[in-house]
Tab-separated table of C-alpha atoms in Angstrom:
chain	number	residue	atom	x	y	z
A	1	MET	CA	-7.561	-27.588	-2.678
A	2	ALA	CA	-4.720	-26.568	-0.374
A	3	GLU	CA	-5.631	-24.519	2.677
A	4	VAL	CA	-2.213	-22.891	2.960
A	5	PHE	CA	-0.407	-20.808	0.362
A	6	ASP	CA	3.168	-19.595	0.646
A	7	TRP	CA	4.980	-17.588	-2.022
A	8	ASP	CA	7.213	-14.624	-2.547
A	9	VAL	CA	6.927	-11.986	-5.218
A	10	ARG	CA	8.970	-8.989	-6.290
A	11	VAL	CA	6.673	-5.989	-6.545
A	12	PRO	CA	7.608	-3.090	-8.839
A	13	LEU	CA	7.539	0.292	-7.132
A	14	VAL	CA	8.002	3.080	-9.661
A	15	SER	CA	5.668	1.544	-12.259
A	16	ASN	CA	3.080	0.349	-9.717
A	17	VAL	CA	-0.259	2.138	-10.111
A	18	TYR	CA	-1.199	1.413	-6.475
A	19	VAL	CA	1.966	3.065	-5.172
A	20	LEU	CA	1.300	6.076	-7.379
A	21	ILE	CA	-2.295	6.418	-6.147
A	22	ASP	CA	-1.284	6.063	-2.482
A	23	ILE	CA	1.429	8.693	-2.831
A	24	LEU	CA	-0.868	11.127	-4.633
A	25	ILE	CA	-3.696	10.715	-2.117
A	26	VAL	CA	-1.415	11.243	0.872
A	27	LEU	CA	0.216	14.282	-0.724
A	28	MET	CA	-3.104	15.800	-1.764
A	29	VAL	CA	-4.647	15.403	1.682
A	30	LEU	CA	-1.580	16.750	3.463
A	31	SER	CA	-1.107	19.627	1.020
A	32	LEU	CA	-4.754	20.665	1.060
A	33	GLY	CA	-4.857	20.514	4.845
A	34	LEU	CA	-1.629	22.451	5.341
A	35	SER	CA	-2.450	24.994	2.639
A	36	GLY	CA	-5.881	25.507	4.216
A	37	VAL	CA	-4.249	26.243	7.568
A	38	VAL	CA	-1.766	28.652	5.966
A	39	LEU	CA	-4.533	30.363	3.988
A	40	PHE	CA	-6.559	30.735	7.167
A	41	PHE	CA	-3.672	32.521	8.897
A	42	VAL	CA	-2.945	34.854	5.959
A	43	GLY	CA	-6.605	35.749	5.547
A	44	PHE	CA	-7.318	33.967	2.229
A	45	ASP	CA	-5.975	36.929	0.270
A	46	LYS	CA	-2.809	35.212	-1.061
A	47	VAL	CA	-4.333	32.033	-2.479
A	48	TYR	CA	-2.167	31.841	-5.602
A	49	GLU	CA	1.126	32.318	-3.751
A	50	VAL	CA	0.296	29.733	-1.087
A	51	LEU	CA	-0.937	27.109	-3.548
A	52	ARG	CA	2.092	27.668	-5.787
A	53	VAL	CA	4.449	26.916	-2.892
A	54	PHE	CA	2.573	23.711	-2.079
A	55	VAL	CA	2.518	22.539	-5.716
A	56	ILE	CA	6.280	23.071	-5.986
A	57	ALA	CA	6.852	21.279	-2.670
A	58	ASP	CA	4.648	18.356	-3.779
A	59	GLY	CA	6.602	18.057	-7.018
A	60	PHE	CA	9.859	17.980	-5.074
A	61	VAL	CA	8.526	15.318	-2.657
A	62	ILE	CA	7.272	13.150	-5.535
A	63	LEU	CA	10.641	13.403	-7.268
A	64	LEU	CA	12.428	12.509	-4.040
A	65	LEU	CA	10.155	9.524	-3.333
A	66	TYR	CA	10.511	8.130	-6.831
A	67	SER	CA	14.285	8.602	-6.690
A	68	VAL	CA	14.442	6.601	-3.462
A	69	MET	CA	12.186	3.884	-4.888
A	70	GLY	CA	14.221	3.698	-8.087
A	71	PHE	CA	17.780	4.060	-6.819
A	72	VAL	CA	17.677	2.775	-3.238
A	73	PHE	CA	15.085	0.016	-3.573
A	74	LEU	CA	16.075	-0.635	-7.223
A	75	ASN	CA	12.385	-0.492	-8.253
A	76	ARG	CA	11.668	-3.898	-6.727
A	77	PHE	CA	10.430	-4.951	-3.355
A	78	GLN	CA	10.300	-8.570	-2.234
A	79	LEU	CA	7.192	-9.605	-0.313
A	80	ILE	CA	6.641	-13.038	1.229
A	81	TYR	CA	3.012	-14.108	1.687
A	82	HIS	CA	1.424	-16.791	3.828
A	83	ILE	CA	-2.324	-17.337	3.488
A	84	ASP	CA	-4.299	-19.854	5.522
A	85	THR	CA	-7.794	-20.215	6.952
A	86	GLU	CA	-6.995	-17.713	9.744
A	87	GLY	CA	-5.804	-14.804	7.615
A	88	VAL	CA	-3.122	-13.290	5.421
A	89	HIS	CA	0.408	-12.648	6.607
A	90	VAL	CA	2.944	-10.679	4.586
A	91	ARG	CA	6.517	-9.883	5.439
A	92	VAL	CA	9.321	-8.120	3.689
A	93	GLY	CA	12.034	-10.200	2.078
A	94	GLU	CA	15.712	-9.676	2.617
A	95	PHE	CA	17.219	-6.440	1.415
A	96	GLU	CA	20.342	-6.411	-0.711
A	97	SER	CA	21.994	-3.713	1.405
A	98	SER	CA	21.775	-1.968	4.746
A	99	LEU	CA	20.840	1.237	2.889
A	100	ASN	CA	17.646	-0.466	1.719
A	101	ARG	CA	16.833	-1.574	5.265
A	102	MET	CA	17.438	1.941	6.631
A	103	ALA	CA	15.189	3.456	3.944
A	104	TRP	CA	12.493	0.876	4.709
A	105	ARG	CA	12.558	1.642	8.440
A	106	THR	CA	12.412	5.374	7.797
A	107	SER	CA	9.483	5.113	5.393
A	108	SER	CA	7.674	2.739	7.748
A	109	ILE	CA	7.881	5.205	10.600
A	110	VAL	CA	6.648	8.056	8.383
A	111	GLN	CA	3.752	6.050	6.919
A	112	ARG	CA	2.781	4.090	10.016
A	113	TYR	CA	-0.600	5.741	10.421
A	114	SER	CA	-1.539	6.015	6.741
A	115	PHE	CA	-5.291	5.868	6.138
A	116	THR	CA	-5.037	5.287	2.386
A	117	GLY	CA	-4.544	1.553	2.560
A	118	GLY	CA	-1.779	-0.324	0.827
A	119	ARG	CA	-0.525	-1.518	4.155
A	120	VAL	CA	2.292	-3.242	2.296
A	121	TYR	CA	4.150	0.062	2.390
A	122	SER	CA	3.500	0.809	6.055
A	123	LEU	CA	4.673	-2.342	7.768
A	124	MET	CA	6.236	-1.128	10.981
A	125	ASN	CA	8.106	-4.301	11.873
A	126	GLU	CA	8.461	-5.494	8.297
A	127	GLU	CA	5.365	-7.673	8.554
A	128	HIS	CA	1.617	-7.314	8.605
A	129	TYR	CA	-1.269	-9.663	9.365
A	130	VAL	CA	-4.943	-9.368	8.427
A	131	SER	CA	-7.446	-11.863	9.773
A	132	TRP	CA	-10.320	-12.961	7.560
A	133	SER	CA	-12.799	-11.735	10.172
A	134	SER	CA	-11.766	-8.125	9.510
A	135	VAL	CA	-12.111	-8.420	5.715
A	136	THR	CA	-15.558	-7.584	4.332
A	137	ARG	CA	-14.772	-7.256	0.620
A	138	TYR	CA	-12.108	-7.972	-1.914
A	139	PHE	CA	-11.330	-6.510	-5.317
A	140	PHE	CA	-9.330	-8.296	-7.971
A	141	ASP	CA	-7.173	-6.538	-10.567
A	142	SER	CA	-6.475	-9.195	-13.194
A	143	LYS	CA	-4.068	-7.017	-15.181
A	144	HIS	CA	-1.707	-6.564	-12.235
A	145	ARG	CA	-2.664	-9.812	-10.416
A	146	VAL	CA	-3.523	-7.935	-7.211
A	147	VAL	CA	-6.233	-8.822	-4.702
A	148	SER	CA	-7.152	-5.869	-2.485
A	149	LEU	CA	-8.637	-6.893	0.862
A	150	THR	CA	-10.808	-4.191	2.428
A	151	ASP	CA	-13.083	-3.553	5.351
A	152	ASP	CA	-16.081	-1.237	5.102
A	153	PHE	CA	-13.951	1.911	5.051
A	154	ARG	CA	-10.451	1.330	3.658
A	155	PRO	CA	-8.090	-1.160	2.057
A	156	LEU	CA	-6.413	-3.424	4.599
A	157	MET	CA	-3.864	-5.172	2.401
A	158	ARG	CA	-2.945	-5.775	-1.189
A	159	VAL	CA	-2.010	-9.315	-2.079
A	160	TYR	CA	0.318	-9.484	-5.080
A	161	CYS	CA	0.054	-12.859	-6.809
A	162	THR	CA	2.345	-14.658	-9.219
A	163	VAL	CA	1.342	-15.956	-12.619
A	164	ASP	CA	1.338	-19.509	-11.230
A	165	ASN	CA	-0.822	-18.984	-8.150
A	166	VAL	CA	-3.231	-16.175	-9.051
A	167	ASP	CA	-6.192	-18.467	-9.786
A	168	ASP	CA	-5.730	-20.573	-6.643
A	169	VAL	CA	-5.304	-17.544	-4.390
A	170	LEU	CA	-8.327	-15.788	-5.878
A	171	GLU	CA	-10.488	-18.898	-5.415
A	172	PHE	CA	-9.333	-19.211	-1.806
A	173	VAL	CA	-10.108	-15.529	-1.138
A	174	ARG	CA	-13.579	-16.049	-2.609
A	175	LEU	CA	-14.135	-18.901	-0.153
A	176	MET	CA	-12.886	-16.924	2.850
A	177	VAL	CA	-14.611	-13.577	2.133
A	178	PRO	CA	-18.380	-13.894	1.832
A	179	GLU	CA	-20.199	-11.781	-0.719
A	180	PRO	CA	-21.701	-8.676	0.912
A	181	SER	CA	-25.433	-8.860	1.396
A	182	ASP	CA	-27.723	-6.255	-0.163
A	183	ASP	CA	-29.637	-5.578	3.065
A	184	ARG	CA	-26.824	-3.577	4.677
C-alpha cells in the first residue's frame, strides 16, 4: 500500500451539505449573540422586533453567500490534497479569474477564526496542514465521499475523495488514526 496520496478534486459549494451546515451554524451563533446583546440593551421588551430584524438580515446574508458561491466561484472549488505518514495537506487549486481569487482572500480573512470546522473554507494562505498527532477521530460519509478529521472538540479538516481513491484513502486514515479507547 502506498504511503503517499496526491489528488485533486472539485468540490461543489451550493449543493454541499457541509457548507450549508457551517454557514447556518456560524449565522445562528452570531445572530443569537448579537440579538442577545441588543435585547439586553433594549430591556427585553421588544423581542419580536429585534428577532425579526436578525432573521431578515440572516436571510439576506445567506442569499448573498450563495450568490457568491454560485456566480463567482461557479459552484465548484478545486482542492489539491497530499496525504502521507506525517499528516494531511490541502491547498486551493488555480482560480479561473482574479475575481475568484479576490473573493477567496476576502472570505478567508472573514472566516479565519471559525470554530465550526470545515477548515477547507478558512485557509488563510490558500493551504492548510493537519498532522496525524492532532487527529483523534475520523468520520466517513460514504454518500459524499468525505472523511472528516477531528480532535476532541471540533472538526480539523474535511478530506474530499474521488471515486477512484476513496477506499485507499479511508484505509490509510484508519491506519493513521487509532480507534479511541473506552477508558477516556
